[in-house]
CSV table of C-alpha atoms and ligand atoms in Angstrom, one decimal:
chain,number,residue,atom,x,y,z
A,288,MET,CA,104.3,104.0,130.6
A,289,LYS,CA,105.8,102.1,127.7
A,290,LYS,CA,109.7,101.5,127.6
A,291,VAL,CA,110.3,101.6,123.9
A,292,LEU,CA,113.7,100.6,121.9
A,293,VAL,CA,113.9,101.8,118.2
A,294,THR,CA,116.0,99.9,115.8
A,295,GLY,CA,117.2,101.4,112.6
A,296,ALA,CA,116.5,104.9,114.3
A,297,LEU,CA,118.4,106.9,112.3
A,298,GLY,CA,116.6,106.0,109.3
A,299,GLN,CA,114.1,108.2,107.2
A,300,ILE,CA,111.1,106.8,109.8
A,301,GLY,CA,113.3,106.3,113.0
A,302,SER,CA,115.1,109.8,113.1
A,303,GLU,CA,111.7,111.0,113.2
A,304,LEU,CA,109.7,108.5,115.2
A,305,VAL,CA,112.0,108.7,118.3
A,306,VAL,CA,111.4,112.6,118.6
A,307,LYS,CA,107.5,111.7,118.5
A,308,LEU,CA,107.6,108.6,120.7
A,309,ARG,CA,109.8,110.7,123.3
A,310,ASP,CA,106.6,113.1,123.2
A,311,VAL,CA,104.1,110.3,124.0
A,312,TYR,CA,106.3,108.0,126.5
A,313,GLY,CA,108.7,110.7,127.8
A,314,GLU,CA,112.5,111.2,126.8
A,315,ASN,CA,113.9,108.5,129.6
A,316,ASN,CA,111.2,105.8,128.1
A,317,VAL,CA,112.5,105.6,124.5
A,318,ILE,CA,115.9,104.2,123.7
A,319,ALA,CA,116.7,105.0,119.7
A,320,SER,CA,119.5,102.3,118.4
A,321,GLY,CA,121.9,101.9,115.1
A,322,ARG,CA,124.5,100.0,113.6
A,323,SER,CA,127.0,103.0,114.4
A,324,GLU,CA,129.0,102.9,117.5
A,325,ASN,CA,128.9,106.5,118.0
A,326,VAL,CA,126.3,109.1,117.0
A,327,THR,CA,125.7,112.4,117.9
A,328,THR,CA,121.8,112.0,118.7
A,329,HIS,CA,120.1,113.6,121.7
A,330,GLY,CA,118.9,111.5,124.4
A,331,LEU,CA,119.2,107.4,125.0
A,332,TYR,CA,121.4,105.5,122.3
A,333,GLU,CA,122.6,101.9,121.8
A,334,GLN,CA,124.6,100.5,119.4
A,335,VAL,CA,122.4,97.3,118.2
A,336,ASP,CA,123.0,95.4,115.2
A,337,VAL,CA,119.7,93.3,114.3
A,338,THR,CA,121.6,90.5,112.9
A,339,ASP,CA,123.2,90.2,116.4
A,340,PRO,CA,120.7,88.5,118.8
A,341,ASN,CA,123.3,89.5,121.8
A,342,GLN,CA,123.2,93.3,121.0
A,343,ILE,CA,119.2,93.2,120.6
A,344,PHE,CA,119.2,91.1,124.2
A,345,GLN,CA,121.8,93.7,126.0
A,346,ALA,CA,119.8,96.6,125.2
A,347,VAL,CA,116.2,95.0,126.0
A,348,LYS,CA,117.7,93.9,129.3
A,349,LYS,CA,119.7,97.2,130.0
A,350,HIS,CA,116.7,99.5,129.8
A,351,ASN,CA,113.8,97.1,130.8
A,352,VAL,CA,112.5,97.3,127.4
A,353,ASP,CA,108.8,96.3,127.0
A,354,TRP,CA,108.3,97.4,123.1
A,355,VAL,CA,110.4,97.3,120.3
A,356,VAL,CA,109.7,99.1,117.1
A,357,HIS,CA,111.9,97.3,114.9
A,358,LEU,CA,112.3,99.4,111.6
A,359,ALA,CA,116.1,97.9,110.6
A,360,ALA,CA,115.8,96.5,106.9
A,361,ILE,CA,117.4,97.0,103.8
A,362,LEU,CA,114.6,98.4,101.0
A,363,SER,CA,113.5,97.6,97.8
A,364,ALA,CA,115.8,99.2,95.3
A,365,VAL,CA,119.0,98.3,97.4
A,366,GLY,CA,117.6,94.7,98.1
A,367,GLU,CA,117.6,94.0,94.3
A,368,ASN,CA,121.2,95.0,94.3
A,369,LYS,CA,122.1,93.2,97.2
A,370,PRO,CA,119.5,90.5,97.6
A,371,SER,CA,121.6,88.4,100.5
A,372,ALA,CA,122.1,91.6,102.2
A,373,ALA,CA,118.2,92.2,102.3
A,374,TYR,CA,117.6,88.4,103.3
A,375,ASN,CA,119.9,88.7,106.2
A,376,VAL,CA,118.8,91.6,107.5
A,377,ASN,CA,114.8,91.7,106.9
A,378,MET,CA,114.6,88.3,108.1
A,379,GLY,CA,117.4,87.0,110.5
A,380,GLY,CA,116.9,90.9,111.9
A,381,LEU,CA,113.2,90.5,112.3
A,382,PHE,CA,113.5,86.7,113.8
A,383,ASN,CA,116.1,87.8,116.3
A,384,ILE,CA,113.9,90.7,117.4
A,385,LEU,CA,110.8,88.1,117.7
A,386,GLU,CA,112.8,85.7,119.7
A,387,VAL,CA,114.0,88.5,122.2
A,388,ALA,CA,110.3,89.7,122.5
A,389,ARG,CA,109.6,86.2,123.3
A,390,GLU,CA,112.0,85.4,125.7
A,391,GLU,CA,111.4,88.9,127.8
A,392,GLY,CA,107.8,89.5,126.9
A,393,CYS,CA,108.0,92.5,125.0
A,394,GLY,CA,105.5,93.9,122.4
A,395,VAL,CA,106.9,94.6,118.6
A,396,PHE,CA,105.8,96.9,116.3
A,397,THR,CA,107.4,96.2,112.7
A,398,PRO,CA,106.0,97.7,109.7
A,399,SER,CA,105.2,95.8,106.5
A,400,SER,CA,104.9,97.5,102.9
A,401,ILE,CA,103.0,97.9,99.4
A,402,ALA,CA,106.0,95.4,98.6
A,403,ALA,CA,104.5,92.5,99.9
A,404,PHE,CA,102.0,92.4,97.1
A,405,GLY,CA,102.9,91.1,93.5
A,406,PRO,CA,101.8,91.3,89.7
A,407,ASP,CA,98.9,88.8,90.9
A,408,THR,CA,97.7,91.0,93.4
A,409,PRO,CA,94.4,92.9,92.6
A,410,LYS,CA,96.0,96.5,91.8
A,411,VAL,CA,93.3,99.1,92.6
A,412,ASN,CA,91.7,99.3,96.0
A,413,THR,CA,93.8,96.4,96.6
A,414,PRO,CA,91.9,94.4,99.5
A,415,GLN,CA,93.5,93.7,103.1
A,416,ASP,CA,93.8,89.9,102.3
A,417,THR,CA,94.2,89.0,98.7
A,418,ILE,CA,96.9,87.2,96.8
A,419,GLN,CA,100.5,88.3,97.4
A,420,ARG,CA,103.5,86.6,96.1
A,421,PRO,CA,105.5,89.4,95.4
A,422,THR,CA,108.8,89.5,92.9
A,423,THR,CA,111.3,91.2,94.5
A,424,MET,CA,113.7,90.2,97.5
A,425,TYR,CA,112.2,92.9,99.5
A,426,GLY,CA,108.6,91.8,99.1
A,427,VAL,CA,109.7,88.3,99.8
A,428,THR,CA,110.7,89.3,103.1
A,429,LYS,CA,108.1,91.7,103.7
A,430,VAL,CA,105.4,88.9,103.4
A,431,ALA,CA,107.4,86.4,105.0
A,432,GLY,CA,107.9,88.9,108.0
A,433,GLU,CA,104.0,89.6,108.0
A,434,LEU,CA,103.3,85.8,108.4
A,435,LEU,CA,106.7,85.3,111.2
A,436,CYS,CA,104.6,88.2,113.5
A,437,ASP,CA,101.1,86.3,113.0
A,438,TYR,CA,103.2,83.1,113.9
A,439,TYR,CA,104.7,84.7,117.1
A,440,TYR,CA,101.3,86.2,118.4
A,441,LYS,CA,99.5,83.1,117.9
A,442,ARG,CA,101.9,80.2,118.9
A,443,PHE,CA,103.3,82.4,121.8
A,444,GLY,CA,101.2,85.2,122.4
A,445,VAL,CA,103.5,87.7,121.4
A,446,ASP,CA,101.8,91.4,121.0
A,447,THR,CA,102.8,92.0,117.5
A,448,ARG,CA,101.4,94.8,115.8
A,449,GLY,CA,102.2,96.1,112.3
A,450,VAL,CA,100.9,98.2,109.1
A,451,ARG,CA,101.9,98.0,105.4
A,452,PHE,CA,103.5,101.5,104.7
A,453,PRO,CA,103.2,102.8,101.1
A,454,GLY,CA,106.0,105.5,99.9
A,455,LEU,CA,106.8,107.8,103.1
A,456,ILE,CA,107.4,111.7,101.8
A,457,SER,CA,109.5,113.3,104.3
A,458,TYR,CA,111.9,116.5,104.4
A,459,GLU,CA,113.8,115.4,107.7
A,460,THR,CA,116.3,112.6,106.8
A,461,LEU,CA,116.3,111.4,102.9
A,462,PRO,CA,114.9,107.5,102.2
A,463,GLY,CA,117.2,104.9,102.2
A,464,GLY,CA,117.1,103.2,98.8
A,465,GLY,CA,113.5,102.7,97.8
A,466,THR,CA,111.6,102.7,94.5
A,467,THR,CA,109.2,105.4,96.1
A,468,ASP,CA,112.1,107.6,97.1
A,469,TYR,CA,111.9,109.9,93.2
A,470,ALA,CA,108.4,111.1,95.5
A,471,VAL,CA,111.2,112.8,97.8
A,472,HIS,CA,113.9,113.9,95.6
A,473,ILE,CA,111.4,115.7,93.3
A,474,TYR,CA,110.6,118.4,96.3
A,475,TYR,CA,114.4,118.8,96.9
A,476,GLU,CA,114.9,119.4,92.9
A,477,ALA,CA,112.0,121.5,92.3
A,478,LEU,CA,113.3,124.3,95.2
A,479,LYS,CA,117.2,124.1,94.3
A,480,GLU,CA,117.4,123.5,90.4
A,481,LYS,CA,113.6,123.9,89.2
A,482,LYS,CA,113.9,120.8,87.3
A,483,PHE,CA,113.9,117.0,87.9
A,484,THR,CA,114.6,113.8,85.9
A,485,CYS,CA,112.0,111.0,86.6
A,486,PRO,CA,113.3,107.5,87.2
A,487,LEU,CA,109.7,106.4,86.4
A,488,ASP,CA,107.0,106.5,83.6
A,489,LYS,CA,104.9,109.4,84.1
A,490,ASN,CA,101.6,106.9,84.3
A,491,THR,CA,102.9,104.9,87.5
A,492,TYR,CA,100.4,104.9,90.4
A,493,MET,CA,101.7,103.9,93.6
A,494,ASP,CA,100.3,104.5,96.8
A,495,MET,CA,102.0,107.1,99.3
A,496,MET,CA,102.2,109.1,102.3
A,497,TYR,CA,103.3,112.2,104.3
A,498,MET,CA,105.3,111.3,107.2
A,499,PRO,CA,103.1,112.6,109.8
A,500,ASP,CA,100.5,110.6,109.1
A,501,ALA,CA,102.4,107.8,109.2
A,502,LEU,CA,104.0,108.8,112.6
A,503,ASP,CA,100.3,108.9,113.8
A,504,ALA,CA,99.7,105.4,112.5
A,505,ILE,CA,102.4,103.7,114.8
A,506,VAL,CA,101.4,105.3,117.8
A,507,LYS,CA,97.7,104.9,117.2
A,508,LEU,CA,98.2,101.0,116.5
A,509,MET,CA,100.6,100.3,119.6
A,510,GLU,CA,98.0,102.2,121.8
A,511,ALA,CA,95.0,100.4,120.0
A,512,ASP,CA,92.5,97.9,122.6
A,513,PRO,CA,94.1,94.6,121.2
A,514,SER,CA,90.3,93.0,121.8
A,515,LYS,CA,89.3,95.0,118.8
A,516,LEU,CA,92.2,94.1,116.7
A,517,ILE,CA,91.2,91.3,114.1
A,518,HIS,CA,94.5,91.7,111.8
A,519,ARG,CA,97.0,93.0,114.1
A,520,ASN,CA,99.8,92.9,111.4
A,521,ALA,CA,100.0,93.9,108.3
A,522,PHE,CA,97.2,96.2,108.1
A,523,ASN,CA,96.7,98.2,104.7
A,524,ILE,CA,97.1,102.1,105.3
A,525,ALA,CA,96.3,104.7,102.6
A,526,SER,CA,95.9,108.6,102.2
A,527,MET,CA,97.0,109.0,98.8
A,528,SER,CA,97.7,107.4,95.1
A,529,PHE,CA,99.4,109.6,92.8
A,530,CYS,CA,101.7,108.9,89.7
A,531,PRO,CA,104.7,111.2,88.5
A,532,GLU,CA,102.4,113.5,86.2
A,533,ASP,CA,100.2,114.0,89.1
A,534,ILE,CA,103.1,114.9,91.7
A,535,TYR,CA,104.8,117.1,89.1
A,536,SER,CA,101.2,118.8,88.6
A,537,SER,CA,101.0,120.0,92.3
A,538,ILE,CA,104.1,121.5,92.7
A,539,LYS,CA,103.6,123.5,89.5
A,540,LYS,CA,100.8,125.1,91.5
A,541,ILE,CA,103.4,126.6,93.6
A,542,ILE,CA,106.7,126.4,91.7
A,543,PRO,CA,105.4,127.9,87.9
A,544,ASP,CA,108.4,127.6,86.3
A,545,PHE,CA,109.1,123.9,87.4
A,546,THR,CA,110.2,121.3,84.6
A,547,MET,CA,110.4,117.4,84.6
A,548,ASN,CA,111.5,114.8,82.2
A,549,TYR,CA,111.8,111.3,82.2
A,550,ASP,CA,114.5,108.6,81.9
A,551,VAL,CA,113.3,105.4,82.9
A,552,ASN,CA,115.3,103.3,85.2
A,553,SER,CA,114.4,99.8,84.1
A,554,VAL,CA,115.0,98.0,87.4
A,555,LEU,CA,112.9,100.7,89.7
A,556,GLN,CA,110.1,100.6,87.0
A,557,ASN,CA,109.6,96.4,86.9
A,558,ILE,CA,109.5,96.9,90.8
A,559,ALA,CA,106.6,99.7,90.7
A,560,ASN,CA,104.6,97.8,88.2
A,561,SER,CA,104.7,94.7,90.4
A,562,TRP,CA,103.2,96.7,93.5
A,563,PRO,CA,99.6,98.0,93.8
A,564,ASP,CA,98.2,101.5,92.2
A,565,SER,CA,95.9,101.9,95.4
A,566,LEU,CA,95.3,100.3,98.6
A,567,ASP,CA,91.8,99.6,100.6
A,568,ASP,CA,92.4,100.7,104.2
A,569,SER,CA,89.0,99.5,105.6
A,570,ALA,CA,90.1,97.1,107.8
A,571,ALA,CA,92.3,99.7,109.5
A,572,ARG,CA,89.7,102.3,109.8
A,573,ALA,CA,87.3,100.1,111.2
A,574,GLU,CA,89.7,98.2,113.9
A,575,TRP,CA,91.7,100.8,115.0
A,576,GLY,CA,90.3,104.2,114.1
A,577,TRP,CA,93.1,105.1,111.3
A,578,ASP,CA,92.2,108.8,109.9
A,579,PRO,CA,95.2,110.6,107.7
A,580,LYS,CA,95.3,114.2,107.5
A,581,TYR,CA,96.9,115.2,104.5
A,582,ASN,CA,96.5,114.6,100.8
A,583,LEU,CA,98.9,115.4,97.9
A,584,ASP,CA,98.3,119.1,97.9
A,585,SER,CA,98.2,120.0,101.5
A,586,MET,CA,101.6,117.6,101.8
A,587,THR,CA,102.9,119.7,98.6
A,588,LYS,CA,102.4,122.8,100.7
A,589,ASP,CA,103.8,121.7,103.8
A,590,MET,CA,107.0,119.9,102.1
A,591,LEU,CA,108.0,122.8,100.3
A,592,ASP,CA,107.6,125.2,103.2
A,593,LYS,CA,109.8,123.1,105.7
A,594,LEU,CA,112.1,122.3,102.8
A,595,LYS,CA,112.9,126.1,101.9
A,596,ILE,CA,113.5,126.6,105.8
A,597,LYS,CA,116.0,123.4,106.1
A,598,LEU,CA,118.0,124.3,102.5
A,599,ASN,CA,118.0,127.7,103.8
A,600,LEU,CA,116.2,128.8,100.4
B,885,LIG,P1,115.8,103.7,106.2
B,885,LIG,O1,116.5,103.0,105.0
B,885,LIG,O2,115.9,104.9,106.1
B,885,LIG,O3,116.5,103.1,107.8
B,885,LIG,C1,116.7,102.0,108.0
B,885,LIG,C2,117.9,102.0,109.2
B,885,LIG,O4,118.4,100.1,109.7
B,885,LIG,C3,119.1,102.4,108.1
B,885,LIG,O5,119.2,103.5,109.3
B,885,LIG,C4,119.9,101.1,108.2
B,885,LIG,O6,121.2,102.2,108.6
B,885,LIG,C5,119.5,100.3,109.4
B,885,LIG,N1,120.2,99.1,109.5
B,885,LIG,C6,120.4,98.5,108.1
B,885,LIG,N2,120.9,97.1,108.5
B,885,LIG,C7,121.0,97.1,109.8
B,885,LIG,C8,121.2,96.1,111.1
B,885,LIG,N3,121.8,94.9,110.7
B,885,LIG,N4,121.2,96.6,112.3
B,885,LIG,C9,120.5,97.9,112.7
B,885,LIG,N5,120.4,98.8,111.8
B,885,LIG,C10,120.3,98.3,110.3
B,885,LIG,O7,114.3,102.9,106.0
B,885,LIG,P2,112.9,103.4,106.4
B,885,LIG,O8,112.5,104.1,105.4
B,885,LIG,O9,113.3,104.2,108.1
B,885,LIG,O10,112.1,102.2,106.9
B,885,LIG,C11,112.0,101.5,108.1
B,885,LIG,C12,111.0,100.4,108.1
B,885,LIG,O11,109.9,101.0,107.6
B,885,LIG,C13,111.5,99.3,107.1
B,885,LIG,O12,111.1,98.0,107.8
B,885,LIG,C14,110.8,99.5,105.8
B,885,LIG,O13,110.9,98.3,105.2
B,885,LIG,C15,109.5,100.0,106.2
B,885,LIG,N6,108.8,100.9,105.2
B,885,LIG,C16,109.5,102.0,105.0
B,885,LIG,C17,108.5,102.6,103.7
B,885,LIG,C18,109.5,103.7,103.6
B,885,LIG,O14,108.6,104.5,102.4
B,885,LIG,N7,109.9,104.6,104.0
B,885,LIG,C19,107.6,102.3,103.2
B,885,LIG,C20,107.4,100.9,103.6
B,885,LIG,C21,107.7,100.4,104.7
B,886,LIG,N1,109.1,102.7,100.2
B,886,LIG,C1,109.4,101.9,100.1
B,886,LIG,C2,110.2,101.1,99.1
B,886,LIG,O1,110.2,101.8,97.8
B,886,LIG,C3,108.3,100.9,100.2
B,886,LIG,O2,108.7,100.0,101.2
B,886,LIG,O3,111.2,100.2,99.2
């Protein structure tokens, strides 16, 4: 049975992943961690600022951790406002995690992103192995992180694994400052206000995914037979690609009086324009059986059902 430390566990992915991992590995085998000292979460929790190698080391030692799921990061939109913080947390934090993993013999799962690609990348059905050259600080840290994980595997045998997540959509915890966040906020506004102002232009396509599929991907790849993994890190995974007009139409099927207008944010638009429209995920399907369950309409129905309950509507 794995003993897992999750960094950045209070964020959009971590808050749901910890619950899922506790179902899979047992309540006492999953330690949530975050920068805050005192948090009111159920279960084991440690304060771990990933820029402090000592805090990582102590948590790993104390709980006999053998896998780290490293989620602590600064996302794309915040990263463009705070490039220095993004560099320090995303690069320094990952380096510290990999060093502790090397010394203590832990495996490491850490996500990359569609942000690891750039404007020179083939935009449609983006191949697994292709030109990257991202143009955001977040993307620079993500592509460097992919290489660093490969390096620690090849050079030191650290069992590193990871996927390139698209924009993730969920109802439990709000997203932490990314370019794809509009695709979460739109559901809240559709239910609360019946109108939404979209910060991206109507034909901006990006790959997106519903959180249950993203959580399944993490567990499936962590449990995958290592002898079948050719790539190990940075697997393209995909389940749906849509633009603002598509998600608007999907919501309108359920909330007919929902309206949307546009007020394009040039920083977000430039980031989105530099990313792929859709990814080719055939390597993930072939190497570890990636098989997502949700499409845009089934996600929309579930999001609206769950949010109605959460928001008491
Ligand atoms: P998030 O912003 O919701 O959560 C990240 C957490 O990290 C936050 O709780 C934040 O407080 C914490 N954090 C920041 N600096 C820290 C530090 N120095 N030490 C410890 N914790 C720190 O992000 P998320 O959406 O949960 O993303 C998790 C990972 O998945 C990141 O690597 C992100 O790049 C990747 N990813 C996310 C998405 C998405 O759409 N959510 C898409 C692609 C990749
Ligand atoms: N959802 C993330 C972002 O927009 C993608 O990595 O930053």
